[in-house]
Coordinates of C-alpha atoms in Angstrom, one line a residue:
M1 CA 79.8 84.7 123.3
A2 CA 83.1 86.1 123.1
R3 CA 85.6 84.9 125.9
K4 CA 86.3 87.8 128.4
K5 CA 90.1 89.2 127.8
K6 CA 92.0 88.5 130.8
E7 CA 93.1 91.3 132.8
L8 CA 97.2 91.5 132.8
P9 CA 98.4 92.2 136.2
L10 CA 100.2 95.3 137.6
L11 CA 103.4 94.5 139.2
S12 CA 104.6 96.4 142.2
D13 CA 108.2 97.8 143.3
V14 CA 110.0 96.4 140.2
E15 CA 113.5 97.1 139.7
I16 CA 114.5 97.9 136.4
L17 CA 118.1 96.5 135.5
D18 CA 119.3 97.5 132.0
V19 CA 118.7 99.0 128.7
A20 CA 118.0 96.5 125.6
A21 CA 119.1 97.5 122.1
E22 CA 115.8 98.3 120.9
G23 CA 115.7 101.3 123.1
N24 CA 113.5 99.9 125.9
S25 CA 114.8 99.1 129.7
I26 CA 114.8 95.5 131.2
A27 CA 113.5 94.1 134.2
R28 CA 113.2 90.7 135.3
V29 CA 110.3 89.3 137.5
D30 CA 110.0 85.3 138.5
E31 CA 112.5 84.9 135.9
M32 CA 110.4 86.7 133.0
V33 CA 112.0 89.3 131.1
V34 CA 109.7 92.6 131.0
F35 CA 110.4 95.3 128.4
I36 CA 109.9 98.7 129.5
P37 CA 110.0 101.9 127.7
F38 CA 111.4 105.2 129.3
G39 CA 112.9 103.5 132.3
A40 CA 116.3 103.8 133.4
P41 CA 118.3 101.1 135.0
G42 CA 118.0 101.6 139.0
D43 CA 114.2 102.8 138.8
I44 CA 111.9 101.2 141.2
A45 CA 108.4 101.2 139.4
D46 CA 105.0 100.1 139.5
I47 CA 104.8 98.3 136.0
K48 CA 101.6 97.6 134.2
I49 CA 101.6 94.6 132.1
D50 CA 100.5 95.2 128.4
R51 CA 101.5 92.2 126.6
K52 CA 102.4 88.6 127.6
K53 CA 104.3 85.8 125.9
R54 CA 105.6 82.5 126.9
S55 CA 109.0 84.1 127.5
Y56 CA 108.6 87.8 128.0
A57 CA 106.3 90.4 128.7
E58 CA 105.8 94.2 127.6
G59 CA 104.6 96.7 130.1
H60 CA 104.8 100.6 131.0
I61 CA 105.5 102.2 134.0
E62 CA 102.3 102.9 136.0
N63 CA 103.9 104.9 138.8
L64 CA 107.8 105.7 139.5
S65 CA 108.2 105.0 143.1
K66 CA 111.7 105.7 143.3
P67 CA 113.7 107.4 140.0
S68 CA 117.3 106.2 139.4
P69 CA 119.8 108.3 140.5
I70 CA 121.3 108.2 136.7
R71 CA 117.7 110.0 135.4
V72 CA 118.1 113.3 134.0
E73 CA 115.5 116.0 133.0
P74 CA 114.2 115.3 129.5
R75 CA 114.5 118.8 127.5
C76 CA 111.5 118.3 125.1
E77 CA 107.8 118.6 126.4
H78 CA 106.8 116.0 123.8
F79 CA 109.0 113.1 125.5
T80 CA 107.3 109.7 125.8
L81 CA 104.8 110.8 123.2
C82 CA 106.4 111.3 120.0
G83 CA 108.7 108.4 120.4
G84 CA 111.7 110.1 118.4
C85 CA 113.9 110.3 121.4
R86 CA 113.5 107.4 123.5
W87 CA 116.5 108.2 125.6
Q88 CA 116.3 111.8 126.4
H89 CA 115.8 110.5 130.2
L90 CA 119.5 109.1 130.3
P91 CA 122.8 111.2 130.5
Y92 CA 124.6 111.0 127.3
E93 CA 127.6 109.5 128.7
F94 CA 125.5 106.5 129.4
Q95 CA 123.7 106.4 126.3
L96 CA 127.3 106.2 124.3
K97 CA 128.0 103.2 126.8
C98 CA 124.7 101.5 126.0
K99 CA 125.6 101.8 122.5
Q100 CA 129.0 100.3 122.8
K101 CA 127.7 97.5 124.7
Q102 CA 125.0 97.2 121.7
V103 CA 128.0 96.8 119.2
E104 CA 129.8 94.3 121.4
D105 CA 126.9 92.0 122.1
A106 CA 126.1 91.9 118.7
L107 CA 129.5 90.6 117.8
Q108 CA 129.6 88.3 120.4
R109 CA 126.1 86.6 120.4
I110 CA 125.5 87.0 116.6
A111 CA 128.9 87.0 114.8
K112 CA 130.6 84.7 117.3
I113 CA 134.2 85.3 115.4
P114 CA 137.1 86.7 117.2
F115 CA 137.3 90.6 117.3
P116 CA 139.5 93.0 118.9
E117 CA 138.7 95.4 121.6
L118 CA 136.4 98.2 120.2
T119 CA 137.8 101.7 120.1
P120 CA 135.6 103.8 122.2
I121 CA 132.3 105.2 120.4
L122 CA 132.6 108.4 118.8
G123 CA 130.1 110.8 120.5
S124 CA 128.3 113.5 118.6
E125 CA 129.8 116.8 119.3
N126 CA 126.2 118.2 119.2
I127 CA 123.5 116.3 121.0
W128 CA 120.9 118.9 120.2
E129 CA 119.8 120.4 116.9
Y130 CA 121.9 118.2 114.9
R131 CA 119.5 116.9 112.5
N132 CA 119.9 118.3 109.0
K133 CA 116.9 116.9 107.6
M134 CA 113.3 117.0 109.5
E135 CA 109.7 115.9 108.0
Y136 CA 106.6 116.9 109.5
T137 CA 103.0 116.1 108.9
F138 CA 99.7 117.9 108.9
S139 CA 96.5 116.6 109.9
N140 CA 93.0 117.7 110.8
K141 CA 92.7 115.3 113.7
K142 CA 95.4 115.9 116.2
W143 CA 96.2 112.8 118.3
L144 CA 94.9 113.4 122.0
T145 CA 97.0 112.1 124.5
F146 CA 95.4 109.5 127.3
D147 CA 95.4 112.2 129.8
Q148 CA 93.4 114.6 127.6
L149 CA 90.9 112.1 126.9
R150 CA 90.4 111.5 130.5
S151 CA 90.0 114.9 131.3
G152 CA 86.7 114.9 129.6
A153 CA 87.5 118.4 128.1
D154 CA 86.3 119.1 124.7
F155 CA 89.1 119.8 122.0
P156 CA 87.2 121.6 119.0
E157 CA 90.7 122.2 117.6
R158 CA 92.1 119.5 116.1
R159 CA 94.4 120.6 113.4
A160 CA 98.1 119.7 114.1
A161 CA 101.4 119.7 112.4
G162 CA 103.8 117.3 113.7
F163 CA 105.0 113.8 113.9
H164 CA 103.2 110.1 113.2
I165 CA 102.8 108.3 116.5
S166 CA 104.7 105.4 116.3
G167 CA 102.6 102.4 115.0
A168 CA 99.5 104.5 113.8
F169 CA 99.4 105.7 110.3
D170 CA 96.7 108.0 111.1
K171 CA 97.6 109.7 114.3
V172 CA 99.5 112.8 114.2
L173 CA 101.0 114.5 117.4
D174 CA 100.8 118.4 117.3
I175 CA 104.6 119.9 118.1
N176 CA 105.2 122.6 119.4
R177 CA 109.3 122.7 119.4
C178 CA 111.4 119.7 118.4
H179 CA 114.9 120.0 119.6
L180 CA 116.6 117.9 117.0
Q181 CA 117.0 120.7 114.2
E182 CA 117.9 124.4 114.3
D183 CA 114.8 126.5 115.4
L184 CA 114.1 127.6 111.9
G185 CA 112.7 124.5 111.3
N186 CA 110.2 124.9 114.1
R187 CA 109.3 128.7 113.3
L188 CA 108.6 127.6 109.5
R189 CA 106.4 124.6 110.7
V190 CA 104.6 126.7 112.9
F191 CA 103.9 129.8 110.5
I192 CA 102.9 127.5 107.8
K193 CA 100.4 125.8 110.3
K194 CA 99.3 129.3 111.5
F195 CA 99.0 130.7 107.9
G196 CA 97.0 127.7 106.9
M197 CA 94.7 128.2 110.0
E198 CA 94.1 131.7 109.5
H199 CA 93.3 131.3 105.9
N200 CA 91.1 128.5 106.3
Y201 CA 93.1 125.7 104.4
S202 CA 92.3 122.3 104.9
F203 CA 94.5 119.9 106.4
Y204 CA 95.1 116.7 105.3
D205 CA 92.7 113.9 106.3
L206 CA 94.8 110.8 106.7
R207 CA 92.2 108.2 107.0
E208 CA 89.9 110.2 104.0
Q209 CA 92.9 110.7 102.4
H210 CA 92.3 114.3 101.3
G211 CA 93.0 118.1 102.2
F212 CA 95.4 120.6 101.1
L213 CA 98.1 120.9 103.6
R214 CA 100.0 117.3 103.6
T215 CA 103.4 117.4 104.7
L216 CA 106.6 119.6 104.8
M217 CA 110.2 118.5 104.7
I218 CA 113.3 121.1 105.6
R219 CA 116.8 120.5 105.3
I220 CA 119.2 122.8 106.7
S221 CA 122.9 122.1 105.4
S222 CA 126.3 122.6 107.3
T223 CA 127.0 125.5 105.0
E224 CA 123.7 127.2 106.2
E225 CA 121.8 126.8 103.0
V226 CA 118.1 125.8 103.5
M227 CA 115.6 123.7 101.7
A228 CA 112.2 123.8 102.1
V229 CA 109.8 121.2 100.4
M230 CA 105.8 121.7 100.7
V231 CA 103.7 119.0 99.6
F232 CA 100.1 119.7 98.9
G233 CA 97.3 117.1 98.5
E234 CA 95.4 119.5 96.3
D235 CA 96.1 121.2 93.2
D236 CA 95.0 125.0 94.1
S237 CA 97.6 127.2 92.3
D238 CA 96.0 130.5 94.2
K239 CA 96.4 128.8 97.5
I240 CA 99.9 127.4 96.6
G241 CA 101.1 130.8 95.3
E242 CA 99.6 132.3 98.3
L243 CA 101.3 130.3 100.9
L244 CA 104.7 130.0 99.3
T245 CA 104.8 133.5 98.7
A246 CA 104.3 134.6 102.4
V247 CA 107.0 131.8 103.3
A248 CA 109.3 133.3 101.0
E249 CA 108.8 137.0 102.5
N250 CA 109.1 135.8 106.1
F251 CA 112.1 133.3 105.7
P252 CA 114.4 134.8 103.3
E253 CA 117.1 132.6 104.5
I254 CA 115.5 129.8 102.5
T255 CA 117.6 129.2 99.6
S256 CA 115.7 126.5 97.7
L257 CA 111.6 126.7 98.0
L258 CA 110.1 123.7 96.4
Y259 CA 106.6 122.2 96.3
V260 CA 105.0 118.9 95.1
I261 CA 101.5 118.0 94.5
N262 CA 100.7 114.7 96.0
T263 CA 97.4 113.1 95.5
K264 CA 98.1 109.6 95.8
V265 CA 97.8 107.5 98.7
N266 CA 101.1 107.3 100.0
D267 CA 103.4 110.3 101.2
T268 CA 106.4 109.6 99.7
I269 CA 107.7 112.1 97.0
A270 CA 110.3 109.9 95.3
D271 CA 108.0 109.4 92.5
Q272 CA 106.6 112.6 92.3
E273 CA 107.5 116.0 90.3
I274 CA 109.3 118.5 92.3
L275 CA 108.5 122.0 91.2
L276 CA 111.0 125.2 91.9
F277 CA 109.2 128.2 93.6
K278 CA 112.2 130.4 94.4
G279 CA 115.8 130.0 94.6
R280 CA 118.0 126.8 93.6
E281 CA 116.8 123.2 93.3
Y282 CA 119.4 122.1 95.7
I283 CA 121.5 122.8 98.8
E284 CA 125.1 121.9 99.4
E285 CA 127.1 120.2 102.0
E286 CA 130.8 120.5 102.3
M287 CA 133.5 118.3 103.4
E288 CA 137.3 118.9 103.2
G289 CA 136.8 121.3 100.4
L290 CA 134.5 118.9 98.6
K291 CA 130.8 120.0 97.6
F292 CA 127.6 117.8 97.5
R293 CA 124.8 118.7 96.1
I294 CA 121.5 117.7 97.8
G295 CA 118.3 117.5 96.2
P296 CA 114.8 117.1 97.7
K297 CA 114.9 113.4 96.8
S298 CA 118.9 112.8 97.8
F299 CA 119.9 110.8 100.5
Y300 CA 122.5 112.2 103.1
Q301 CA 123.7 111.3 106.6
T302 CA 121.1 113.3 108.6
N303 CA 123.8 114.5 111.2
S304 CA 126.3 116.4 108.8
R305 CA 129.4 116.7 111.5
Q306 CA 129.2 113.2 112.4
A307 CA 128.8 112.0 108.9
Y308 CA 132.1 113.6 108.5
R309 CA 133.7 111.6 111.4
L310 CA 132.2 108.7 110.2
Y311 CA 133.5 108.9 106.5
S312 CA 136.9 109.5 107.9
V313 CA 136.9 106.4 109.9
A314 CA 135.8 104.8 107.0
R315 CA 138.9 106.2 104.8
D316 CA 141.6 105.6 107.7
F317 CA 140.3 101.7 107.8
A318 CA 140.7 101.5 104.4
K319 CA 144.3 102.4 104.5
L320 CA 144.5 103.9 101.0
T321 CA 148.2 104.5 99.4
G322 CA 146.6 106.3 96.2
N323 CA 147.1 103.3 93.7
E324 CA 144.0 101.3 94.8
L325 CA 141.0 100.2 92.8
V326 CA 138.1 100.7 95.5
Y327 CA 134.3 99.4 95.0
D328 CA 131.8 101.4 97.1
L329 CA 128.8 99.3 97.6
Y330 CA 125.5 100.9 98.3
T331 CA 127.0 104.1 97.2
G332 CA 124.0 106.2 97.5
T333 CA 124.9 109.6 96.3
G334 CA 128.3 108.9 95.9
T335 CA 129.4 110.8 99.2
I336 CA 131.9 108.0 100.7
A337 CA 133.1 107.4 96.7
C338 CA 133.8 111.0 96.1
F339 CA 135.1 111.6 99.7
I340 CA 138.1 109.0 99.3
A341 CA 138.6 109.8 95.2
P342 CA 141.4 112.1 95.8
N343 CA 143.3 109.3 97.8
V344 CA 142.7 106.3 95.4
S345 CA 143.5 105.2 91.8
H346 CA 140.0 104.6 90.8
V347 CA 136.4 104.3 92.6
I348 CA 133.5 102.3 91.2
G349 CA 130.2 103.1 93.0
I350 CA 127.1 100.8 92.8
E351 CA 123.4 101.6 94.2
Y352 CA 120.0 100.5 93.9
V353 CA 118.2 103.9 93.4
P354 CA 119.1 105.1 89.7
E355 CA 118.1 109.0 90.9
A356 CA 120.9 108.5 93.7
I357 CA 123.6 107.4 90.9
E358 CA 122.6 110.4 88.8
D359 CA 123.3 112.5 91.9
A360 CA 126.5 110.6 92.6
K361 CA 127.6 111.4 89.0
V362 CA 126.6 115.1 89.7
N363 CA 128.6 115.3 92.7
A364 CA 131.8 113.9 91.0
S365 CA 131.6 116.2 88.3
V366 CA 131.0 119.4 90.7
N367 CA 134.1 118.2 92.4
K368 CA 136.2 117.6 89.1
L369 CA 137.1 114.2 90.0
E370 CA 137.8 111.9 86.7
N371 CA 138.6 108.8 88.5
T372 CA 135.2 107.6 89.5
E373 CA 132.5 105.2 87.8
F374 CA 128.7 105.0 88.9
Y375 CA 126.0 102.1 88.2
A376 CA 122.8 101.7 89.2
G377 CA 120.8 98.5 89.7
D378 CA 119.9 95.6 92.2
M379 CA 123.5 94.9 93.9
K380 CA 123.3 91.0 93.5
N381 CA 122.3 91.4 89.8
V382 CA 125.1 94.3 89.1
L383 CA 127.9 92.9 91.0
T384 CA 128.7 89.8 89.4
S385 CA 131.9 87.9 88.7
D386 CA 131.4 89.2 85.3
F387 CA 131.4 92.6 86.3
I388 CA 134.5 92.1 88.3
S389 CA 136.1 90.7 85.0
Q390 CA 135.1 93.6 82.9
H391 CA 136.2 96.2 85.8
G392 CA 138.9 95.0 87.5
R393 CA 139.1 93.1 91.1
P394 CA 139.2 95.4 93.6
D395 CA 141.9 96.2 96.1
V396 CA 139.6 97.4 98.7
M397 CA 135.6 97.3 99.2
I398 CA 133.4 99.8 101.3
V399 CA 130.0 98.6 101.9
D400 CA 127.4 100.6 103.3
P401 CA 124.2 98.4 103.1
P402 CA 120.7 99.2 104.5
R403 CA 119.5 97.9 107.6
A404 CA 118.8 94.5 106.2
G405 CA 122.3 94.1 105.6
M406 CA 123.7 92.2 102.5
H407 CA 122.1 89.7 100.6
D408 CA 124.1 86.3 100.7
D409 CA 124.5 86.4 96.9
V410 CA 126.4 89.9 97.5
V411 CA 128.5 88.2 100.2
K412 CA 129.6 85.3 97.8
V413 CA 130.6 87.6 95.2
I414 CA 132.6 89.8 97.5
L415 CA 134.1 86.3 98.7
D416 CA 134.9 85.6 95.4
A417 CA 136.6 88.7 94.8
A418 CA 138.6 88.6 97.8
P419 CA 139.8 92.3 98.2
K420 CA 142.5 92.7 100.5
R421 CA 140.7 94.9 102.7
I422 CA 136.9 95.5 103.5
V423 CA 135.3 98.1 105.1
Y424 CA 131.8 97.8 106.4
V425 CA 129.8 100.8 107.6
S426 CA 126.5 99.7 109.1
C427 CA 123.4 101.6 110.5
N428 CA 122.5 97.8 112.3
P429 CA 125.1 96.1 114.3
A430 CA 122.8 93.2 114.4
T431 CA 122.8 92.2 110.6
Q432 CA 126.2 93.6 110.3
A433 CA 127.5 91.0 112.7
R434 CA 125.3 88.2 110.7
D435 CA 127.1 89.4 107.5
L436 CA 130.7 89.2 109.2
A437 CA 130.3 85.7 110.4
L438 CA 129.8 85.1 106.7
L439 CA 132.7 87.1 105.5
H440 CA 134.7 85.4 108.4
E441 CA 135.5 82.3 105.7
K442 CA 138.3 84.4 104.5
Y443 CA 138.3 87.6 106.4
D444 CA 139.6 88.5 109.9
I445 CA 138.1 91.4 111.8
E446 CA 141.1 94.0 112.4
A447 CA 139.2 97.3 113.7
V448 CA 135.9 98.2 115.1
Q449 CA 134.9 101.9 115.9
P450 CA 130.9 102.7 116.6
V451 CA 129.9 105.9 115.8
D452 CA 126.8 108.1 117.5
M453 CA 124.9 109.6 114.8
F454 CA 121.3 110.0 116.8
P455 CA 121.6 111.1 120.3
H456 CA 119.1 110.4 122.2
T457 CA 117.8 107.5 120.2
Q458 CA 119.0 103.5 120.6
H459 CA 120.4 103.9 116.9
V460 CA 124.2 103.4 116.5
E461 CA 126.5 103.4 113.4
N462 CA 129.5 100.9 113.5
V463 CA 132.6 100.4 111.0
V464 CA 134.4 97.7 111.1
A465 CA 137.8 96.7 109.1
L466 CA 138.6 93.4 107.7
T467 CA 141.7 91.7 106.1
L468 CA 142.0 89.1 103.8
R469 CA 143.4 86.0 105.8

């Protein structure tokens, strides 16, 4: 007979003290740390413990006895449910303080090397409708909230178009309005959902993995060009033509209307054929007169305006004179490489994804930049001592790795190459701090500049300038 699971306690009148790097708030109860989502420092609340470990516990607010004076009213009706904006209840200035502290804490606790006072974080000029890219999922089984389930009501209409519930691949929250992208994105998503319901199209079954309407990606560039990529789970040319014709007629602002027929298990379209229905196969972003072509598979920073500020910081930190050989590691589609190319003698970009490197070459060509080279391959395999001997020892290296940071082999090659300056751009202060500790063998931190790319989330970008001792 299975042992009965122990009932976890309800803690009364707990004061929430701080905010954690992962986006949760923190309380202490009898020397035990409790992590709580959607809390604010100064809240007094009854906390139901959901999970207990030796050194910490996780819980949720069962009853908010006394709200913190810093709390603000969340704008979104889906707040706490979709999981995308965990900090909408916190004032934006306070969010920025938390992000600045997150960077400082990582440098102190993980890097444990000397660093100068951080420059104040660069907040986002727009804290709503700042995302240039959104992705939505269609589902035949709308996720029901706990309140809906407790109500005992019947919910016969379960078709949805929205976001995956965090940690649940088969649960989709139906979204009425998202405030992270211009409202065109909401109007388009709602139109396709309504059209699909009126024409009795099947919505995707995430467990059984079949259905016609599957996912939708919307990109809106700072140049006001619009890309819509509709992904279908079934190859039905009549329905596809019917829907996309209606989309094109009702949304003339779409400059790139594309579609994919994806019948495989996962949602990624990286390995899928992209088909053009109307318009161009790309949209364009612009920075300082440079144009960047963005295709359906291209990576581009999601906050266009803040991307410009981020890259400007990286360029300033590089202290370019026009004579440098620069290596741009993890170059992606070559955005930073092209951005700095007018200010250097030569720039070499390296990236793992071959398609991204092809995009980088196109971007260099479009902008008539003849002092760029791009190479595709795993960084630790491409960036070797032989590569540096062949292409030249860099004066400056700019690195912008994924969240996992840099491989130890890459750090070793950088140390051996010994460029005069390194500019380290990171979306994860913890792994950045780990790598900075390794680079400290030869380098000192000269400057630190956090940049907020994602208001209302716990995520923060950070740029560090390093000088060779």
